[in-house]
Coordinates of C-alpha atoms and ligand atoms in Angstrom, one line a residue:
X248 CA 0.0 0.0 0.0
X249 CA 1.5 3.7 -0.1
X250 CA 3.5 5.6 2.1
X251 CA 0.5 6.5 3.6
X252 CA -1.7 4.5 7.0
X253 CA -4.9 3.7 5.1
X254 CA -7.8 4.7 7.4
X255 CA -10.0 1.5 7.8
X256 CA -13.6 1.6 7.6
X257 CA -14.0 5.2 8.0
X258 CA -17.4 6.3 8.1
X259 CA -17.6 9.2 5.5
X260 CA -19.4 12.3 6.4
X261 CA -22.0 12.3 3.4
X262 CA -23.0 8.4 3.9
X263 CA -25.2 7.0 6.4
X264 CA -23.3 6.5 9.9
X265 CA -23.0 2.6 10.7
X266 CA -25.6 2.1 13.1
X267 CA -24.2 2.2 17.0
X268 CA -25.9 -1.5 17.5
X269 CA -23.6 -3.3 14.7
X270 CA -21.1 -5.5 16.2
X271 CA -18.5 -5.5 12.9
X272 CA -16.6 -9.1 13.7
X273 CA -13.1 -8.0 12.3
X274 CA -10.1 -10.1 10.7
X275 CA -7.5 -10.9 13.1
X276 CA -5.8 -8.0 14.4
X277 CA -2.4 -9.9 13.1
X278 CA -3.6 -8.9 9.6
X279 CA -3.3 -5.4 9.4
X280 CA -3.9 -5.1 5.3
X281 CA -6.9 -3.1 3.9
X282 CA -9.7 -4.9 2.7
X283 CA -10.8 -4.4 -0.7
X284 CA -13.9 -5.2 -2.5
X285 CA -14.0 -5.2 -6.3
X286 CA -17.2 -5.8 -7.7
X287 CA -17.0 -6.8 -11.2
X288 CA -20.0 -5.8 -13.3
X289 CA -20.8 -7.8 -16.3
X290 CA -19.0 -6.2 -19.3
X291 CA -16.6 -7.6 -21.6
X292 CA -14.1 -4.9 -20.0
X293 CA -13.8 -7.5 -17.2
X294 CA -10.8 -9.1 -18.3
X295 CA -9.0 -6.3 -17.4
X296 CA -10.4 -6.3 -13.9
X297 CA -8.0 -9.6 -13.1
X298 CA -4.5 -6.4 -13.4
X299 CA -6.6 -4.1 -11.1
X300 CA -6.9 -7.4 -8.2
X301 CA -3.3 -8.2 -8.9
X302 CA -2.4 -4.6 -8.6
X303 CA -4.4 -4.1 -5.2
X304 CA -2.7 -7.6 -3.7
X305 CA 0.8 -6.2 -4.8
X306 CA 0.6 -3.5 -3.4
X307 CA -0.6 -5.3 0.1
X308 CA -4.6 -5.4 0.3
X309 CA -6.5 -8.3 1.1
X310 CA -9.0 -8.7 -2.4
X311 CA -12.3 -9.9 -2.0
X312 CA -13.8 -9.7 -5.8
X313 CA -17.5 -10.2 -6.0
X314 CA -18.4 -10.5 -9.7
X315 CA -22.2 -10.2 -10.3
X316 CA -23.4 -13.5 -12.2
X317 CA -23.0 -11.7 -15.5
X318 CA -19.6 -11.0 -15.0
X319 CA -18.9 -14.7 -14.2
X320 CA -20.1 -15.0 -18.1
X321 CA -16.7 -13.1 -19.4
X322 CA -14.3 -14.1 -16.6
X323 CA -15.3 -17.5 -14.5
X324 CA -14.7 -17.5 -10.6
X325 CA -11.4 -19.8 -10.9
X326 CA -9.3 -17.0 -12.2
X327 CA -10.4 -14.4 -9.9
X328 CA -9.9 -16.8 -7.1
X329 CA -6.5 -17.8 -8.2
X330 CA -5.7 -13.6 -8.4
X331 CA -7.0 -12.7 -5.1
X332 CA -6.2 -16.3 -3.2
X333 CA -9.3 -15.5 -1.9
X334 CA -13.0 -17.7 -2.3
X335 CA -15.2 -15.9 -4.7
X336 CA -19.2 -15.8 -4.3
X337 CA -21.2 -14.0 -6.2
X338 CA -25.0 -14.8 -4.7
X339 CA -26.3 -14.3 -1.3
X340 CA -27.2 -18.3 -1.0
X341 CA -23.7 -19.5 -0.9
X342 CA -22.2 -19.9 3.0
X343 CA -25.5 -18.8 4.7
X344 CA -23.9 -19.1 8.2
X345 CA -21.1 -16.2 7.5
X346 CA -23.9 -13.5 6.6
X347 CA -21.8 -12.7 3.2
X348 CA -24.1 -10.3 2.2
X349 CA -23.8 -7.8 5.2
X350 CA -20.1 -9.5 6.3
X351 CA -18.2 -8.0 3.2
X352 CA -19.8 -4.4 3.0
X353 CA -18.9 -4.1 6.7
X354 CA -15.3 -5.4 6.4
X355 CA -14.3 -3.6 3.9
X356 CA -11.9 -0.9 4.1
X357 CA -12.6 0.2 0.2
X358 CA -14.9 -1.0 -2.7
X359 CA -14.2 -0.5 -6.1
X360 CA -16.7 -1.7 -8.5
X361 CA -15.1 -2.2 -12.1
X362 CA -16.4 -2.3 -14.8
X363 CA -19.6 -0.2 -13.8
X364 CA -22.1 -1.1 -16.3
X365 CA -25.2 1.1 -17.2
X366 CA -27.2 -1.7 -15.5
X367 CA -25.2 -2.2 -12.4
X368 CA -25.2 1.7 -12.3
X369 CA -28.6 2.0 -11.8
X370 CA -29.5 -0.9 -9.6
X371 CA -26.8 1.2 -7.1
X372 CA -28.5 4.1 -7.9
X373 CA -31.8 2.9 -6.9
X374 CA -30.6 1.0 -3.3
X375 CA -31.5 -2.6 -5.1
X376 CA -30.3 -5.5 -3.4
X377 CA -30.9 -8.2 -5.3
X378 CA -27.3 -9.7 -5.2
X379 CA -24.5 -10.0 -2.9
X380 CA -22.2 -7.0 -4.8
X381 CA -25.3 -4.5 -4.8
X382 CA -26.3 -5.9 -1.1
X383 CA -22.1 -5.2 -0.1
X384 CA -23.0 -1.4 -1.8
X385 CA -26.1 -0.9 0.9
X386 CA -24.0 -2.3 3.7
X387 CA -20.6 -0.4 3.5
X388 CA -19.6 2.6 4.9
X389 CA -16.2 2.7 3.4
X390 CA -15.7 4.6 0.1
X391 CA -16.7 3.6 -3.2
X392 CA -15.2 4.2 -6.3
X393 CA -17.4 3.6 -9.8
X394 CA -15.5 2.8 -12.8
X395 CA -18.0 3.1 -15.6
X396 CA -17.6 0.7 -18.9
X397 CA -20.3 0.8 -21.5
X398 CA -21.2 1.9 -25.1
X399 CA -21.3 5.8 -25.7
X400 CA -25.0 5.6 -26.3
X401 CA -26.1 4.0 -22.9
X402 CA -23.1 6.3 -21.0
X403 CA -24.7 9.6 -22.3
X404 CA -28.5 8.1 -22.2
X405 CA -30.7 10.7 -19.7
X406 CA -31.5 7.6 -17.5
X407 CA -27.9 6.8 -16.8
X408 CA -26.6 10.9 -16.3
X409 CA -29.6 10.7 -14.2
X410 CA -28.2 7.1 -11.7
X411 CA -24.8 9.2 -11.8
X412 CA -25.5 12.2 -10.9
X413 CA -27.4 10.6 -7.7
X414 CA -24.3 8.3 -6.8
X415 CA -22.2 11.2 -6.9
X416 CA -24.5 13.5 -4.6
X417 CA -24.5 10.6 -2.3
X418 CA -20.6 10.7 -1.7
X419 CA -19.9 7.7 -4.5
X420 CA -16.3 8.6 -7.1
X421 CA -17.9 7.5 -10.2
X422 CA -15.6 8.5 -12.7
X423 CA -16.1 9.1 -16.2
X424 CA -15.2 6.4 -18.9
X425 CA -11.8 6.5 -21.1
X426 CA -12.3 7.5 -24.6
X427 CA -11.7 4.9 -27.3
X428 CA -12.2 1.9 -29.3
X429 CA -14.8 0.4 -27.9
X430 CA -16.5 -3.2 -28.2
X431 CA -17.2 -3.4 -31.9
X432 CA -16.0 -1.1 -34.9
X433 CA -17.2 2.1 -33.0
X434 CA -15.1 4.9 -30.7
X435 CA -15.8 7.4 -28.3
X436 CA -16.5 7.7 -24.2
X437 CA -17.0 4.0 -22.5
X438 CA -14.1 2.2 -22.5
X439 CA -13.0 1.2 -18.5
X440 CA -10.4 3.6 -17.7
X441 CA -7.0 2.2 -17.4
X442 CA -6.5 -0.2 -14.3
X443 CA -3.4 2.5 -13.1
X444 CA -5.6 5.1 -12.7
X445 CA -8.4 3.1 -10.9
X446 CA -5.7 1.6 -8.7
X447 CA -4.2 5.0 -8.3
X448 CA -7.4 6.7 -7.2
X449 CA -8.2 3.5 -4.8
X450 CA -5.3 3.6 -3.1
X451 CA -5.8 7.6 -2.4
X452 CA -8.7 6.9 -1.1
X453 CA -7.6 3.8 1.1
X454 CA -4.7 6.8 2.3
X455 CA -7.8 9.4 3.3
X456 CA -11.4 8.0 2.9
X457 CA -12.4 11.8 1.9
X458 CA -9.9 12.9 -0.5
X459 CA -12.3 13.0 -3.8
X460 CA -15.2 14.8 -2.6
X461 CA -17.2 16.0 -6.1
X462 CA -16.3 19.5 -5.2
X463 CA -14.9 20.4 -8.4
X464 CA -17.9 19.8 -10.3
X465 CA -18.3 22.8 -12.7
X466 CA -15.1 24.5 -12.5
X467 CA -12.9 24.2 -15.6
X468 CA -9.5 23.4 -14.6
X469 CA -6.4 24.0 -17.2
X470 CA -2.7 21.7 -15.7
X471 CA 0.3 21.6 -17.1
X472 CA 3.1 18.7 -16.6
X473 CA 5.9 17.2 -18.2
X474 CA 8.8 18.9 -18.9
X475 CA 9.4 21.1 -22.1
X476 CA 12.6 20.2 -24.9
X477 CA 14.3 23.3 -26.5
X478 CA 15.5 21.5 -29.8
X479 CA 19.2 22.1 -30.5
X480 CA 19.2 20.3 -33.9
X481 CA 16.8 18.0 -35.5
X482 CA 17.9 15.0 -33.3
X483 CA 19.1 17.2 -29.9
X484 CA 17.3 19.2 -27.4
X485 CA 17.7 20.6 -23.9
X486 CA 15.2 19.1 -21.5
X487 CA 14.5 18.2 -18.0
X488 CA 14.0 14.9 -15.4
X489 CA 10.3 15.5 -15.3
X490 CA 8.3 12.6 -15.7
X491 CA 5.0 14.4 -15.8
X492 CA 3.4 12.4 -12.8
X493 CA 2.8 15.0 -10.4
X494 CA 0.9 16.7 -13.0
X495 CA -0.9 14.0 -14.2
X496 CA -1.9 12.9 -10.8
X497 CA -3.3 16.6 -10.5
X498 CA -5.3 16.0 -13.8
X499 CA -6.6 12.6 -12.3
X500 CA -7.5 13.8 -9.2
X501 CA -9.3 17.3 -10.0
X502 CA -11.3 15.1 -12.8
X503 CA -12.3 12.7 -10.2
X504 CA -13.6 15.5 -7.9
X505 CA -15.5 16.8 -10.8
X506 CA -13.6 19.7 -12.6
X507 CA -13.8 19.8 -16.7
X508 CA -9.4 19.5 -17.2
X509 CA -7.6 20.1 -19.4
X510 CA -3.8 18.8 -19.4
X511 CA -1.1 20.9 -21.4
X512 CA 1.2 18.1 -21.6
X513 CA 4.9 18.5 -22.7
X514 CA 6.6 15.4 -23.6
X515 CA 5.2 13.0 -21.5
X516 CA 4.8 9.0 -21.9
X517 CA 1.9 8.6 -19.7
X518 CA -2.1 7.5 -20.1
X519 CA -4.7 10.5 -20.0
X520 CA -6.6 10.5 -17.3
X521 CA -10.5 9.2 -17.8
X522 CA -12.2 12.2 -18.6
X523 CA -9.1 14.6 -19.4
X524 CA -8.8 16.5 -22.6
X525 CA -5.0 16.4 -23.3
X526 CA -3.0 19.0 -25.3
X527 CA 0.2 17.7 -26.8
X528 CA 3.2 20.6 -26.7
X529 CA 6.7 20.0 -27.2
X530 CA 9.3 23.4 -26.0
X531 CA 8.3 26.2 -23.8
X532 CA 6.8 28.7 -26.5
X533 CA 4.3 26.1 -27.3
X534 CA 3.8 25.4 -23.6
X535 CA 3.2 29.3 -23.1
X536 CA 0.7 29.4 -26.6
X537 CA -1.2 26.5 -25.1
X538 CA -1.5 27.7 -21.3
X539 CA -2.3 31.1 -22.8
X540 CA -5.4 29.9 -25.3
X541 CA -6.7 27.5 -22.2
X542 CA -6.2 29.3 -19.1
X543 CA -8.3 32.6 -20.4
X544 CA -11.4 32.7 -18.2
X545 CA -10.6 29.5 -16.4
X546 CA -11.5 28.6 -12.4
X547 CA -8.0 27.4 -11.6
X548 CA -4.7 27.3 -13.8
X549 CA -1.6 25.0 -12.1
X550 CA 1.7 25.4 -14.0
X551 CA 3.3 21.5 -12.6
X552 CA 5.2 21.4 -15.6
X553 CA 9.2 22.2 -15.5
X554 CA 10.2 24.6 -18.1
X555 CA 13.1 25.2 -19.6
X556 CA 14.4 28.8 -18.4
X557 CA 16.5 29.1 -21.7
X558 CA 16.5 27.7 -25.5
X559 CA 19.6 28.0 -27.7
X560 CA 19.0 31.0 -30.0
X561 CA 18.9 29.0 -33.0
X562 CA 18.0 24.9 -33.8
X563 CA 20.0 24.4 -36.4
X564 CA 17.5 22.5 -39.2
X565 CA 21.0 20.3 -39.9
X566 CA 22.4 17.9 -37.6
X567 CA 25.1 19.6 -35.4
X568 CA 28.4 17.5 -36.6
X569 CA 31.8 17.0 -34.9
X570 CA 34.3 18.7 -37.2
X571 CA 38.0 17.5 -36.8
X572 CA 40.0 20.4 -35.5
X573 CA 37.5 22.8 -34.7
X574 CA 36.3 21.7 -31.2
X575 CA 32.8 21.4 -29.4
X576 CA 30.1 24.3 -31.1
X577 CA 29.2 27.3 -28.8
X578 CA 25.4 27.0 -27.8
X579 CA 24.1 30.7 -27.5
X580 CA 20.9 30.8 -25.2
X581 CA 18.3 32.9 -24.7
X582 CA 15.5 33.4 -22.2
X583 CA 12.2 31.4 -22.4
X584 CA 9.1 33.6 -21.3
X585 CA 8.2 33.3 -17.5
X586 CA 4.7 30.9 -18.0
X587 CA 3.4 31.4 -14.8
X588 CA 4.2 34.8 -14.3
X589 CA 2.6 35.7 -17.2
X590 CA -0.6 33.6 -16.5
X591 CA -0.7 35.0 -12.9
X592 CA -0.5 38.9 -14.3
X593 CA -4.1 41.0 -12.9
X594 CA -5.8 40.8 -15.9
X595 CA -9.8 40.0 -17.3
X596 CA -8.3 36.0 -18.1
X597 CA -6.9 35.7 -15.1
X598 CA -7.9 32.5 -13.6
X599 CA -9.5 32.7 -10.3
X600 CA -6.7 30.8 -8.9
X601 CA -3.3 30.5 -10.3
X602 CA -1.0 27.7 -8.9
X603 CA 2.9 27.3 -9.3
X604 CA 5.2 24.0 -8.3
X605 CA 8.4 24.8 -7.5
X606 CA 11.5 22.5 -6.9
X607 CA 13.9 23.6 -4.6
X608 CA 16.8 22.5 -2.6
X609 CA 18.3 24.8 0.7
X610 CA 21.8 26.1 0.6
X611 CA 23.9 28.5 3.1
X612 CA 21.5 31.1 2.5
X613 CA 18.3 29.7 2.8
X614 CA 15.9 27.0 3.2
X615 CA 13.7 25.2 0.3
X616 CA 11.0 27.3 2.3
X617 CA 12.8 30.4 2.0
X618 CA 13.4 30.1 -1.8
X619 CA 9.8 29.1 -2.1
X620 CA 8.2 32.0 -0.5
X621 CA 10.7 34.7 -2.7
X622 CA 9.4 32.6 -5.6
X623 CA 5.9 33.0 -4.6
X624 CA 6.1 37.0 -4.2
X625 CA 7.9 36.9 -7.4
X626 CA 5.8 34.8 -10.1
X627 CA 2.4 36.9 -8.5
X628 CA 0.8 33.4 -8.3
X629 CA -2.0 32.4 -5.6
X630 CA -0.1 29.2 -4.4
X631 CA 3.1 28.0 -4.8
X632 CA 3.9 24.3 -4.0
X633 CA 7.2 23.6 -2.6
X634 CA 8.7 20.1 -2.6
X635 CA 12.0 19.5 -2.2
X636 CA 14.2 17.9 -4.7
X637 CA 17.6 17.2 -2.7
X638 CA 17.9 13.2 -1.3
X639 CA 16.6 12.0 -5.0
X640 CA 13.1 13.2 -4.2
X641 CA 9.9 14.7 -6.7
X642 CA 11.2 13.9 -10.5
X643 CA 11.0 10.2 -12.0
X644 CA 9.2 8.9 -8.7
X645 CA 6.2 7.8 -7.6
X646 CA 6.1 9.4 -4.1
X647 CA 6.6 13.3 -3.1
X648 CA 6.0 15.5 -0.4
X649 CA 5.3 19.2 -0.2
X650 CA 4.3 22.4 1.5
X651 CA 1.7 24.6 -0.1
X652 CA 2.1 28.5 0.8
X653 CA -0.7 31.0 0.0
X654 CA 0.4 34.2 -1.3
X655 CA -2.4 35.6 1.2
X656 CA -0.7 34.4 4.0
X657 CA -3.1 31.8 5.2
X658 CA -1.2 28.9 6.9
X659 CA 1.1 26.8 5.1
X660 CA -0.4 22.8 4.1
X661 CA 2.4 20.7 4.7
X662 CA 1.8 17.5 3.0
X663 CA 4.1 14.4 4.1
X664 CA 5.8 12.2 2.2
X665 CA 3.5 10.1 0.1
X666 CA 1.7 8.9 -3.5
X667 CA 1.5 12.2 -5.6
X668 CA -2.4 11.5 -5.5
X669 CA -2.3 12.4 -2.1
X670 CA -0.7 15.7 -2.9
X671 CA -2.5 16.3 -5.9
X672 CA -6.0 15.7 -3.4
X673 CA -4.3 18.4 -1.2
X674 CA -3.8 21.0 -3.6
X675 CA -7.2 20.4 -4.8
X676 CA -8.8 20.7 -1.6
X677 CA -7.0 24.1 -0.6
X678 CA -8.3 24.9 -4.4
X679 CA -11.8 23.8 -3.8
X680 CA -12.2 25.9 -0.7
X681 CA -10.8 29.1 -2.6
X682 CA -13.3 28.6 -5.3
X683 CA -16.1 27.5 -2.8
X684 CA -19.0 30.2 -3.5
X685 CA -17.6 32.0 -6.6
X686 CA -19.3 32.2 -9.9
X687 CA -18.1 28.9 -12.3
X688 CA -15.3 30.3 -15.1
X689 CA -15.8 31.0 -18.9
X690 CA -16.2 28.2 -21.5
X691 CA -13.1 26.9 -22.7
X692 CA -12.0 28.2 -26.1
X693 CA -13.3 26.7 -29.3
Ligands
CTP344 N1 7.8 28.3 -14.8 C1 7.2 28.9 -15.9 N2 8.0 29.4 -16.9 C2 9.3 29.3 -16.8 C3 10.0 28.7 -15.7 C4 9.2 28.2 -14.7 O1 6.0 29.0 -15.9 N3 10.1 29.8 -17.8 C5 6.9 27.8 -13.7 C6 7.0 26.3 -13.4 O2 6.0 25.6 -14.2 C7 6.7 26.3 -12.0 C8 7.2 27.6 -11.4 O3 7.4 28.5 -12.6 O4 5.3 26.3 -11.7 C9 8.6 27.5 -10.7 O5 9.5 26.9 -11.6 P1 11.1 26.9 -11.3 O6 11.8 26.2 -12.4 O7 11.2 26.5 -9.9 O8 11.3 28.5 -11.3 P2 12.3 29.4 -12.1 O9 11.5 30.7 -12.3 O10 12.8 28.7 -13.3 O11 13.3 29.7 -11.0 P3 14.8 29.0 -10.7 O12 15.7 30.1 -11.0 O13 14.7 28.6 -9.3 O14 14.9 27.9 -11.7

């Protein structure tokens, strides 16, 4: 599991409080792993659901998977069984004597129910019980998480928006399906969205129960990550370490709590996020075009990406060769255009809230702190992020940690070392409560 002590069987604040007379027989206290439900809906997308188990047990939860009799159409009980090494039931008439049906909701720590068919959607929506994985939905009180599988047509039908919108008003992450190929010859919104992402956003909530609130909803959200390449010559450029995670993780998160993103992504060999528009950029000037067009009018703008502070003057449209004699070539910079400063200048586009990342490390004369809050004066931003990048920490990992200053001076958010989920949720949240009450942003451009 991450970095981070999952928080077992949490009641959340907008689900029903377990009632005081349940007696919830636990698993010995030796086993201190988080319990994890996946309910596998029946949709051809459940052969995928066997990397989410294996993903869930490597990373040290105990997998229950409770496939609806559907599901054990595409994918039969032996293999989830053999993923999980746990027994597999999938109606409420097989070991009568445990109480499956109320025993698994109450033990579990998580439930992630994947794929999320337009039937299995509204049977949730509605409180049916007619099988043990919809009985386990009545019965928890641990977070759910909804990842929808289905053709475009039944995704986008009124009578499905309609069993959505409900589970999300009731404290359910139902996210929104991947765009692609789907079953047959046809493309567009329904394919399950990749198993990293569910696993990601499962594991964030296992870390804090109430880190994707649907608090976003509405507000158009513009990210950048990655990092940009300044070409040199047709095959050479100047770039960075950046992986693009911590942006990404942003993208994933903010779309899970609601917000319409959009990812300005510079060079980066990762899976959109469900839901996520991505723009494609490759050096800093198209970074600063694409941040410009998308950030005017938006609610929030966060600039995760690292940019390049210079380019060489010219990219020479021949390959740079060695010449005998005449030594290396001179590379002539020249400054790239502050992106952040620009976007966080008082103007009619501003964004309501304008967030910067910066990587620092402390010296003689100052703390990562210290350089964080000149930073933070200087770029005119609303928050700056400050991780620390000494000790082999932030770029080309999975984990970071941070400290997020407000240019207002409200108190700083230190966030510990942990999944960059957990720090994307924070950012969000400290977002969320800036934009809490304000009018929604423009449109996005055209
Ligand atoms: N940034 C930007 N445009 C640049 C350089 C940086 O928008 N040309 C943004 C980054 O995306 C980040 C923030 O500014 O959100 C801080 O980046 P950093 O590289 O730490 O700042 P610099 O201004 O380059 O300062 P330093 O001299 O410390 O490198």
């Amino acid at each position: 599991m991450p970095a981070c002590s999952p928080t077992p069987r949490a009641n959340r604040p907008d689900q029903p409080a377990r009632p005081e007379s349940v007696t919830v027989p636990s698993t010995p206290a030796s086993d201190p792993r988080p319990r994890v439900v996946v309910g596998v809906g029946g949709g051809i997308a459940a052969y995928k659901v066997g990397g989410l188990v294996r993903a869930f047990t490597e990373s040290g939860a105990t997998v229950t998977v409770v496939p609806t009799a559907a599901a054990l159409n595409f994918v039969g009980a032996a293999t989830w069984e053999a993923l999980s090494g746990q027994p597999v039931a999938a109606d409420v008439f097989t070991d009568i004597p445990q109480v499956k049906h109320v025993l698994t909701g109450q033990r579990a720590d998580l439930v992630v129910i994947a794929p999320a068919t337009a039937d299995l959607l509204a049977r949730a929506a509605t409180g049916q019980a007619d099988d043990l994985l919809t009985s386990t939905l009545l019965v928890t009180r641990a977070p759910v998480l909804m990842a929808p599988a289905m053709h475009t047509e039944m995704w986008s039908h009124p009578a499905t928006v309609a069993n959505v919108g409900t589970l999300r008003s009731r404290g359910v992450t139902v996210l929104d399906p991947a765009v692609g190929r789907l079953t047959g010859a046809d493309t567009g919104p329904g394919r399950l969205p990749e198993v990293d992402h569910i696993h990601s956003l499962g594991s964030l909530l296992l870390c804090d129960p109430g880190a994707i609130p649907h608090d976003l909803a509405g507000r158009r959200v513009v990210i950048s990550a990655g990092g940009t390449r300044e070409p040199l010559d047709p095959v050479r450029f100047l770039g960075n370490r950046s992986s693009g995670r911590q942006g990404y993780a942003l993208a994933l998160v903010a779309a899970a709590r609601g917000a319409q993103v959009t990812l300005v992504s510079a060079n980066v060999a990762l899976e959109p996020p469900p839901g996520v528009t991505v723009v494609e950029v490759g050096d800093a000037r198209e970074l600063e075009s694409a941040m410009t067009t998308h950030a005017a009018g938006a609610d929030v703008v966060v600039m995760a990406a690292a940019v390049a502070d210079f380019r060489p003057v010219r990219a020479g449209e021949t390959k740079i060769k060695k010449r005998a004699g005449q030594g290396p070539p001179a590379v002539e910079l020249v400054e790239n255009p502050d992106i952040l400063a620009g976007l966080s200048r008082p103007s009619p586009d501003r964004a309501r809230v304008v967030v910067g990342f910066a990587a620092e490390t402390g010296d003689g004369d100052g703390t990562p702190l210290d350089y964080g809050r000149d930073k933070l004066a200087r770029k005119g931003c609303d928050l700056l992020v400050v991780n620390r990048v000494d000790e082999g920490r932030a770029f080309e990992v999975a984990d970071n940690a941070g400290v997020i200053l407000a240019a207002d001076g409200s108190p700083p958010v230190e966030v510990p070392f942990g999944p960059k989920t957990v720090l994307a949720a924070a950012v969000c949240a400290v977002v969320a409560r800036r934009l809490a009450g304000a009018a929604p942003g423009r449109e996005p451009p055209k």
